[in-house]
PDB file of C-alpha atoms in Angstrom:
ATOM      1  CA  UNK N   1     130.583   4.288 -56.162  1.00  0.00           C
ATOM      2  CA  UNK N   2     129.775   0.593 -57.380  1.00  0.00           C
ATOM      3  CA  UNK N   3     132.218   1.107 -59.509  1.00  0.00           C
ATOM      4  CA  UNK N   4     134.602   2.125 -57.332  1.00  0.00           C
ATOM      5  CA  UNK N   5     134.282  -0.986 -55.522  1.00  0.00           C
ATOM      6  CA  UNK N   6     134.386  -3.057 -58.184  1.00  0.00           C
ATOM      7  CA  UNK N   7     138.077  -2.024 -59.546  1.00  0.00           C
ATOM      8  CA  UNK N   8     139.313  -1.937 -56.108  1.00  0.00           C
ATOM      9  CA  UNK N   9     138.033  -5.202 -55.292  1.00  0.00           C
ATOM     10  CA  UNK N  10     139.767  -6.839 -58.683  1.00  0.00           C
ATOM     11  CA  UNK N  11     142.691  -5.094 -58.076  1.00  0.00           C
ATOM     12  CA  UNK N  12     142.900  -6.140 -54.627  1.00  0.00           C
ATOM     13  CA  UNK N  13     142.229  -9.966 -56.518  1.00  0.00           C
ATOM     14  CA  UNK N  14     145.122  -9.352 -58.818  1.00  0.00           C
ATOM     15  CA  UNK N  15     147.624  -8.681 -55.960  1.00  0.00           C
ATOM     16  CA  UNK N  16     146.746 -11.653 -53.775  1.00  0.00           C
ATOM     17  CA  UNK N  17     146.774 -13.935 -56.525  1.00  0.00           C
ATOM     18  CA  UNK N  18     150.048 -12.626 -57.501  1.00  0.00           C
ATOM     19  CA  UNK N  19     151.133 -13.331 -53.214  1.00  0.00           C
ATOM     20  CA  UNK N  20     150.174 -16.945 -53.510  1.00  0.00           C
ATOM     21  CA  UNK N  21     152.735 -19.976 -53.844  1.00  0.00           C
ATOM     22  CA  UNK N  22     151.207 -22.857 -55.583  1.00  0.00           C
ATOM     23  CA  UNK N  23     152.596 -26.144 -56.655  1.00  0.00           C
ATOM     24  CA  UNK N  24     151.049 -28.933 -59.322  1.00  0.00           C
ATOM     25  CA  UNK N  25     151.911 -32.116 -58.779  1.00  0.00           C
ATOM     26  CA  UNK N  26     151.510 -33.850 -62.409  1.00  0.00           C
ATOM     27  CA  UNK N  27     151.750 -37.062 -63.529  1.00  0.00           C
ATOM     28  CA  UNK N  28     154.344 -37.681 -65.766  1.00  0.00           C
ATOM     29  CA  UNK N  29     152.035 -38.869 -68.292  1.00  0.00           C
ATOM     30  CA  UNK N  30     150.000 -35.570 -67.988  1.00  0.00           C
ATOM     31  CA  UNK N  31     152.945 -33.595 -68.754  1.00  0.00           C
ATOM     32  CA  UNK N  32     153.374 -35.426 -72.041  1.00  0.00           C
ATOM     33  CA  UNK N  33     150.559 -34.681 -73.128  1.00  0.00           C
ATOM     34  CA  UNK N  34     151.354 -30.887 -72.879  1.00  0.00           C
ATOM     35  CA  UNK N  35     148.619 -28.752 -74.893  1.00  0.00           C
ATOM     36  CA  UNK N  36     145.887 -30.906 -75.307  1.00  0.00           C
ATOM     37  CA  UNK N  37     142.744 -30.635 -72.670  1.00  0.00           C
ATOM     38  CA  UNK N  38     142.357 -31.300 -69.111  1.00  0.00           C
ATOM     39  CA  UNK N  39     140.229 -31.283 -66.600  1.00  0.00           C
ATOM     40  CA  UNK N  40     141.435 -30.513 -63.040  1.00  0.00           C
ATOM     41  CA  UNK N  41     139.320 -31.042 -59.395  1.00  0.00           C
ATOM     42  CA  UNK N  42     140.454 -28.644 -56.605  1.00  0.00           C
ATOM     43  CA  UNK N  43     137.977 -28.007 -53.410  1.00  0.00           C
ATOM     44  CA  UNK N  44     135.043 -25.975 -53.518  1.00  0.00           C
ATOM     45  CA  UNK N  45     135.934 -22.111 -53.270  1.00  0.00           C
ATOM     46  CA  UNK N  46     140.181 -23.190 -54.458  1.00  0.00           C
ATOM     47  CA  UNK N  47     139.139 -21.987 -58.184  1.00  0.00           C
ATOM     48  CA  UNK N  48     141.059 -18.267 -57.139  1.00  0.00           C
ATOM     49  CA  UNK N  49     144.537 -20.563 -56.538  1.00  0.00           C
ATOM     50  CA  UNK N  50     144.217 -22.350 -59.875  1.00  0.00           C
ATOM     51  CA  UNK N  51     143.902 -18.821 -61.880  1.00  0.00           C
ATOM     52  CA  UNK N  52     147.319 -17.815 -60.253  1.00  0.00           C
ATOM     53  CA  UNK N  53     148.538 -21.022 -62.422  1.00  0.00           C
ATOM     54  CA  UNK N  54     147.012 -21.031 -65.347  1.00  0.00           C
ATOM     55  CA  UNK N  55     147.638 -17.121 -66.234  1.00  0.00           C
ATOM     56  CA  UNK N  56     148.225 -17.055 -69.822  1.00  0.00           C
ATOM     57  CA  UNK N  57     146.341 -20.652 -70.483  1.00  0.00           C
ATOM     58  CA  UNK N  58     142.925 -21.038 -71.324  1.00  0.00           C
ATOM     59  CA  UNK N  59     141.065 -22.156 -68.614  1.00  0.00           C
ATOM     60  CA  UNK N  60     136.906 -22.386 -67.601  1.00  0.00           C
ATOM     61  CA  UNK N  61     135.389 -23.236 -64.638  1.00  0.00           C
ATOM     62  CA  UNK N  62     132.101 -24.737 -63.210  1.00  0.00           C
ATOM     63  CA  UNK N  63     130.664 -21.991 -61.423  1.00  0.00           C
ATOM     64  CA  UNK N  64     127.367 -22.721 -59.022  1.00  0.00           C
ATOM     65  CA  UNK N  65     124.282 -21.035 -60.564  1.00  0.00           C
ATOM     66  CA  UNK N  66     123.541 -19.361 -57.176  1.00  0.00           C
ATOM     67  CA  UNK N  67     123.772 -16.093 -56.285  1.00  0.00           C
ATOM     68  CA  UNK N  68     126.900 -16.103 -54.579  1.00  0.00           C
ATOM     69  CA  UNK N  69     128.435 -17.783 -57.320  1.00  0.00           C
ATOM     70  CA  UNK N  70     127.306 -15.018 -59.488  1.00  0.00           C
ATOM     71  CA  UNK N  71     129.806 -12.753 -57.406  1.00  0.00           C
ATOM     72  CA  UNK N  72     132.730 -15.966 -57.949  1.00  0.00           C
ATOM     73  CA  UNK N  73     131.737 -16.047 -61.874  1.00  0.00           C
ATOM     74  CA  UNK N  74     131.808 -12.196 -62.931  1.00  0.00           C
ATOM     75  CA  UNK N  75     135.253 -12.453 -60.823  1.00  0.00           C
ATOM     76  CA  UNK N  76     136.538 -15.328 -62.550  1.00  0.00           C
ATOM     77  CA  UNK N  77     135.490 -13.675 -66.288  1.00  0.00           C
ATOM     78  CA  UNK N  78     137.230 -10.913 -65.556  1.00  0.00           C
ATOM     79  CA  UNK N  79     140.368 -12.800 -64.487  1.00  0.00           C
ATOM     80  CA  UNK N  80     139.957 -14.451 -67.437  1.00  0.00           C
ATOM     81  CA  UNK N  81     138.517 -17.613 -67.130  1.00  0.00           C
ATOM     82  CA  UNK N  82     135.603 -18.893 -68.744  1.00  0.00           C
ATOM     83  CA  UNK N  83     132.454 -19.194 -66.100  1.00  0.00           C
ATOM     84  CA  UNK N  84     130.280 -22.296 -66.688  1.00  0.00           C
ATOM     85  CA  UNK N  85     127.884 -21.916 -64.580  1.00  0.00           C
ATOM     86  CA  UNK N  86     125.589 -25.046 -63.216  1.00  0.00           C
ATOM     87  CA  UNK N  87     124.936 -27.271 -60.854  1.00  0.00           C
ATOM     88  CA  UNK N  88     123.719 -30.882 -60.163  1.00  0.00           C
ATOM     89  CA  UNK N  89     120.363 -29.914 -59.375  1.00  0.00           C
ATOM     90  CA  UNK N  90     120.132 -26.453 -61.809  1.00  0.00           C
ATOM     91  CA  UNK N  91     121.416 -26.876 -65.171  1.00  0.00           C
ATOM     92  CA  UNK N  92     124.736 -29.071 -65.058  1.00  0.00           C
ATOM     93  CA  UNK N  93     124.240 -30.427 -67.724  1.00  0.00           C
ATOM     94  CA  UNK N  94     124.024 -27.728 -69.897  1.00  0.00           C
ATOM     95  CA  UNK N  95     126.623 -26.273 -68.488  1.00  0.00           C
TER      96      UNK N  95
END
């Protein structure tokens, strides 16, 4: 059954990411330098939005090492984005 769940609830992930509208506003400056590394801030809880743009990039986020964020990080992983997980008072540094 927990299986179940789980590929209905990443399918039902896949089709509202695939429902949002998103725009980036870039700097022109950013957009020159097309390819090399960035490092983007959204609001806590917008990292679901910023997969719908980067599909087909590479792409990691900083994931909270709590236990909700443990539900946010195996989501993002298998989305495809790489889950850092830390925090500034557990393990942000390493992370």
């Amino acid at each position: 059954m927990t299986a179940v769940l789980r590929a209905l609830s990443l399918l039902l992930a896949r089709a509202w990411l695939r429902s949002l509208r998103l725009v980036v506003v870039e700097s022109p400056a950013l957009a020159a330098a097309a390819g090399r590394p960035r490092a983007f801030a959204f609001w806590h809880g917008q990292q679901f939005a910023l997969v719908r743009w980067a599909a087909g990039r590479r792409l990691a986020a900083l994931v909270s090492r709590s236990r909700d964020g443990a539900l946010v990080a195996r989501l993002l992983e298998r989305l495809g984005v790489t889950a850092c997980r830390g925090s500034s008072s557990r393990g942000g540094a390493a992370a």
